[in-house]
């Protein structure tokens, strides 16, 4: 999918989500990889498999060690995001980028399930609220996972 995004980035010059500076482009690519692979494999995959997929497969045994690992791992990732946002407006720099969308895609499902400790990470929470307020993101907030009710704050733009 990343190659498709790179192609669109080159063809649609009015949209620039990877950045024009070489260092920024490298940082965006690094963070997209971080969230799409490391965050997913250490956090999102566990929540998805144990809370959603296991329900659809009618597997009644939840691996609580996997949930525990995901909760432990998300804290480290949130601390890292907090660090990045301590001197940047967006995850990769001063402009919104593909890195922000890659991160928000991972956090959105976990937010839907109510498994993000937003109160401990103010910078990440404020960054996420700005993303949630974007017109392109608002449509996602009305989508529902059949059989699962979103957390009380999932649709809120200020919580």
Short mmCIF file of C-alpha atoms in Angstrom, two decimals:
data_model
loop_
_atom_site.label_atom_id
_atom_site.label_comp_id
_atom_site.label_asym_id
_atom_site.label_seq_id
_atom_site.Cartn_x
_atom_site.Cartn_y
_atom_site.Cartn_z
CA UNK A 1 0.00 0.00 0.00
CA UNK A 2 2.87 2.37 0.69
CA UNK A 3 3.99 2.15 -2.95
CA UNK A 4 0.51 3.25 -4.01
CA UNK A 5 0.73 6.24 -1.68
CA UNK A 6 4.17 7.15 -3.08
CA UNK A 7 2.76 6.93 -6.60
CA UNK A 8 -0.20 9.16 -5.74
CA UNK A 9 2.15 11.57 -4.01
CA UNK A 10 4.17 11.92 -7.21
CA UNK A 11 1.14 12.17 -9.50
CA UNK A 12 -1.05 14.48 -7.42
CA UNK A 13 1.29 17.39 -6.78
CA UNK A 14 -1.32 19.42 -4.86
CA UNK A 15 -1.24 16.85 -2.06
CA UNK A 16 1.97 16.38 -0.10
CA UNK A 17 1.70 13.96 2.79
CA UNK A 18 5.27 12.67 2.69
CA UNK A 19 7.06 16.02 2.72
CA UNK A 20 9.38 17.77 0.32
CA UNK A 21 12.57 17.81 2.38
CA UNK A 22 14.68 14.62 2.30
CA UNK A 23 15.00 14.45 6.08
CA UNK A 24 11.28 14.93 6.60
CA UNK A 25 10.49 12.31 3.95
CA UNK A 26 12.80 9.86 5.71
CA UNK A 27 11.17 10.61 9.06
CA UNK A 28 7.68 10.18 7.61
CA UNK A 29 8.65 6.84 6.08
CA UNK A 30 10.28 5.71 9.34
CA UNK A 31 7.19 6.57 11.37
CA UNK A 32 4.76 5.04 8.86
CA UNK A 33 6.78 1.84 9.12
CA UNK A 34 6.87 2.15 12.93
CA UNK A 35 3.10 2.41 13.26
CA UNK A 36 2.18 0.04 10.43
CA UNK A 37 4.45 -2.72 11.68
CA UNK A 38 5.87 -2.24 15.18
CA UNK A 39 2.80 -0.61 16.77
CA UNK A 40 0.46 -2.99 14.96
CA UNK A 41 2.42 -6.12 15.95
CA UNK A 42 2.93 -5.03 19.57
CA UNK A 43 -0.46 -3.45 20.28
CA UNK A 44 -3.23 -3.36 17.68
CA UNK A 45 -2.97 -6.98 16.61
CA UNK A 46 -3.49 -8.20 20.19
CA UNK A 47 -6.55 -6.04 20.77
CA UNK A 48 -8.02 -6.95 17.38
CA UNK A 49 -7.38 -10.68 17.72
CA UNK A 50 -8.51 -11.06 21.31
CA UNK A 51 -11.42 -8.64 21.44
CA UNK A 52 -12.90 -8.60 17.94
CA UNK A 53 -11.72 -11.50 15.79
CA UNK A 54 -12.09 -14.04 18.60
CA UNK A 55 -15.72 -12.94 18.99
CA UNK A 56 -16.46 -13.38 15.29
CA UNK A 57 -14.77 -16.78 15.33
CA UNK A 58 -16.82 -17.64 18.41
CA UNK A 59 -13.64 -18.39 20.30
CA UNK A 60 -14.66 -17.89 23.90
CA UNK A 61 -11.21 -18.07 25.41
CA UNK A 62 -9.55 -14.67 25.46
CA UNK A 63 -5.79 -14.70 25.82
CA UNK A 64 -5.47 -12.30 28.73
CA UNK A 65 -1.68 -12.43 28.48
CA UNK A 66 -1.99 -10.93 25.00
CA UNK A 67 -4.26 -8.15 26.30
CA UNK A 68 -1.85 -7.54 29.17
CA UNK A 69 1.06 -7.31 26.71
CA UNK A 70 -0.89 -4.90 24.49
CA UNK A 71 -1.70 -2.67 27.46
CA UNK A 72 1.94 -2.69 28.53
CA UNK A 73 3.19 -2.02 24.99
CA UNK A 74 0.75 0.79 24.22
CA UNK A 75 2.13 2.74 27.14
CA UNK A 76 5.62 2.70 25.63
CA UNK A 77 4.32 3.75 22.22
CA UNK A 78 2.26 6.56 23.72
CA UNK A 79 5.33 7.78 25.62
CA UNK A 80 7.25 7.80 22.36
CA UNK A 81 4.50 9.76 20.62
CA UNK A 82 4.43 12.17 23.57
CA UNK A 83 8.19 12.64 23.12
CA UNK A 84 7.81 13.31 19.38
CA UNK A 85 5.03 15.81 19.95
CA UNK A 86 6.91 17.64 22.69
CA UNK A 87 8.80 19.67 20.09
CA UNK A 88 6.75 19.08 16.93
CA UNK A 89 3.28 20.13 15.87
CA UNK A 90 2.76 16.79 14.08
CA UNK A 91 4.49 13.43 14.50
CA UNK A 92 7.06 13.95 11.74
CA UNK A 93 7.41 17.73 11.87
CA UNK A 94 5.52 20.97 11.40
CA UNK A 95 3.06 19.69 8.78
CA UNK A 96 0.53 16.91 8.88
CA UNK A 97 1.84 13.85 7.09
CA UNK A 98 1.21 10.26 6.30
CA UNK A 99 2.84 9.42 9.65
CA UNK A 100 -0.06 11.07 11.47
CA UNK A 101 -2.59 9.07 9.49
CA UNK A 102 -0.70 5.80 10.01
CA UNK A 103 -0.61 6.43 13.76
CA UNK A 104 -4.24 7.51 13.97
CA UNK A 105 -5.34 4.42 12.03
CA UNK A 106 -3.80 2.25 14.73
CA UNK A 107 -5.10 4.35 17.62
CA UNK A 108 -8.60 4.66 16.21
CA UNK A 109 -9.51 1.00 16.66
CA UNK A 110 -8.02 0.93 20.15
CA UNK A 111 -9.90 4.14 20.98
CA UNK A 112 -13.08 2.50 19.64
CA UNK A 113 -12.55 -0.36 22.11
CA UNK A 114 -11.83 2.09 24.95
CA UNK A 115 -8.30 0.86 25.58
CA UNK A 116 -6.35 4.13 25.34
CA UNK A 117 -5.36 5.93 28.53
CA UNK A 118 -5.76 9.42 27.12
CA UNK A 119 -5.49 11.15 30.49
CA UNK A 120 -1.84 10.15 30.87
CA UNK A 121 -0.76 11.53 27.49
CA UNK A 122 -2.03 15.09 26.99
CA UNK A 123 0.09 15.91 23.93
CA UNK A 124 -1.03 12.75 22.13
CA UNK A 125 -4.63 13.34 23.16
CA UNK A 126 -4.59 16.90 21.79
CA UNK A 127 -2.92 15.75 18.56
CA UNK A 128 -5.55 13.01 18.17
CA UNK A 129 -8.43 15.42 18.85
CA UNK A 130 -7.20 17.67 16.03
CA UNK A 131 -7.07 14.66 13.68
CA UNK A 132 -10.51 13.48 14.76
CA UNK A 133 -11.88 16.92 13.92
CA UNK A 134 -10.75 16.75 10.29
CA UNK A 135 -13.62 16.27 7.82
CA UNK A 136 -12.00 13.13 6.39
CA UNK A 137 -11.83 11.54 9.84
CA UNK A 138 -15.32 12.48 10.98
CA UNK A 139 -16.88 9.98 8.58
CA UNK A 140 -14.93 7.19 10.26
CA UNK A 141 -16.36 8.07 13.65
CA UNK A 142 -19.88 7.15 12.57
CA UNK A 143 -18.85 3.71 11.30
CA UNK A 144 -19.55 0.84 13.68
CA UNK A 145 -18.13 -2.64 14.09
CA UNK A 146 -21.13 -4.99 14.09
CA UNK A 147 -21.62 -6.45 17.55
CA UNK A 148 -19.36 -3.91 19.27
CA UNK A 149 -20.38 -0.66 20.86
CA UNK A 150 -17.76 2.10 20.66
CA UNK A 151 -16.31 3.56 23.84
CA UNK A 152 -18.16 6.52 25.34
CA UNK A 153 -15.53 8.97 24.11
CA UNK A 154 -14.91 7.51 20.65
CA UNK A 155 -17.20 9.90 18.77
CA UNK A 156 -16.46 12.92 20.99
CA UNK A 157 -14.25 15.62 19.52
CA UNK A 158 -13.44 17.02 22.95
CA UNK A 159 -13.09 14.62 25.84
#
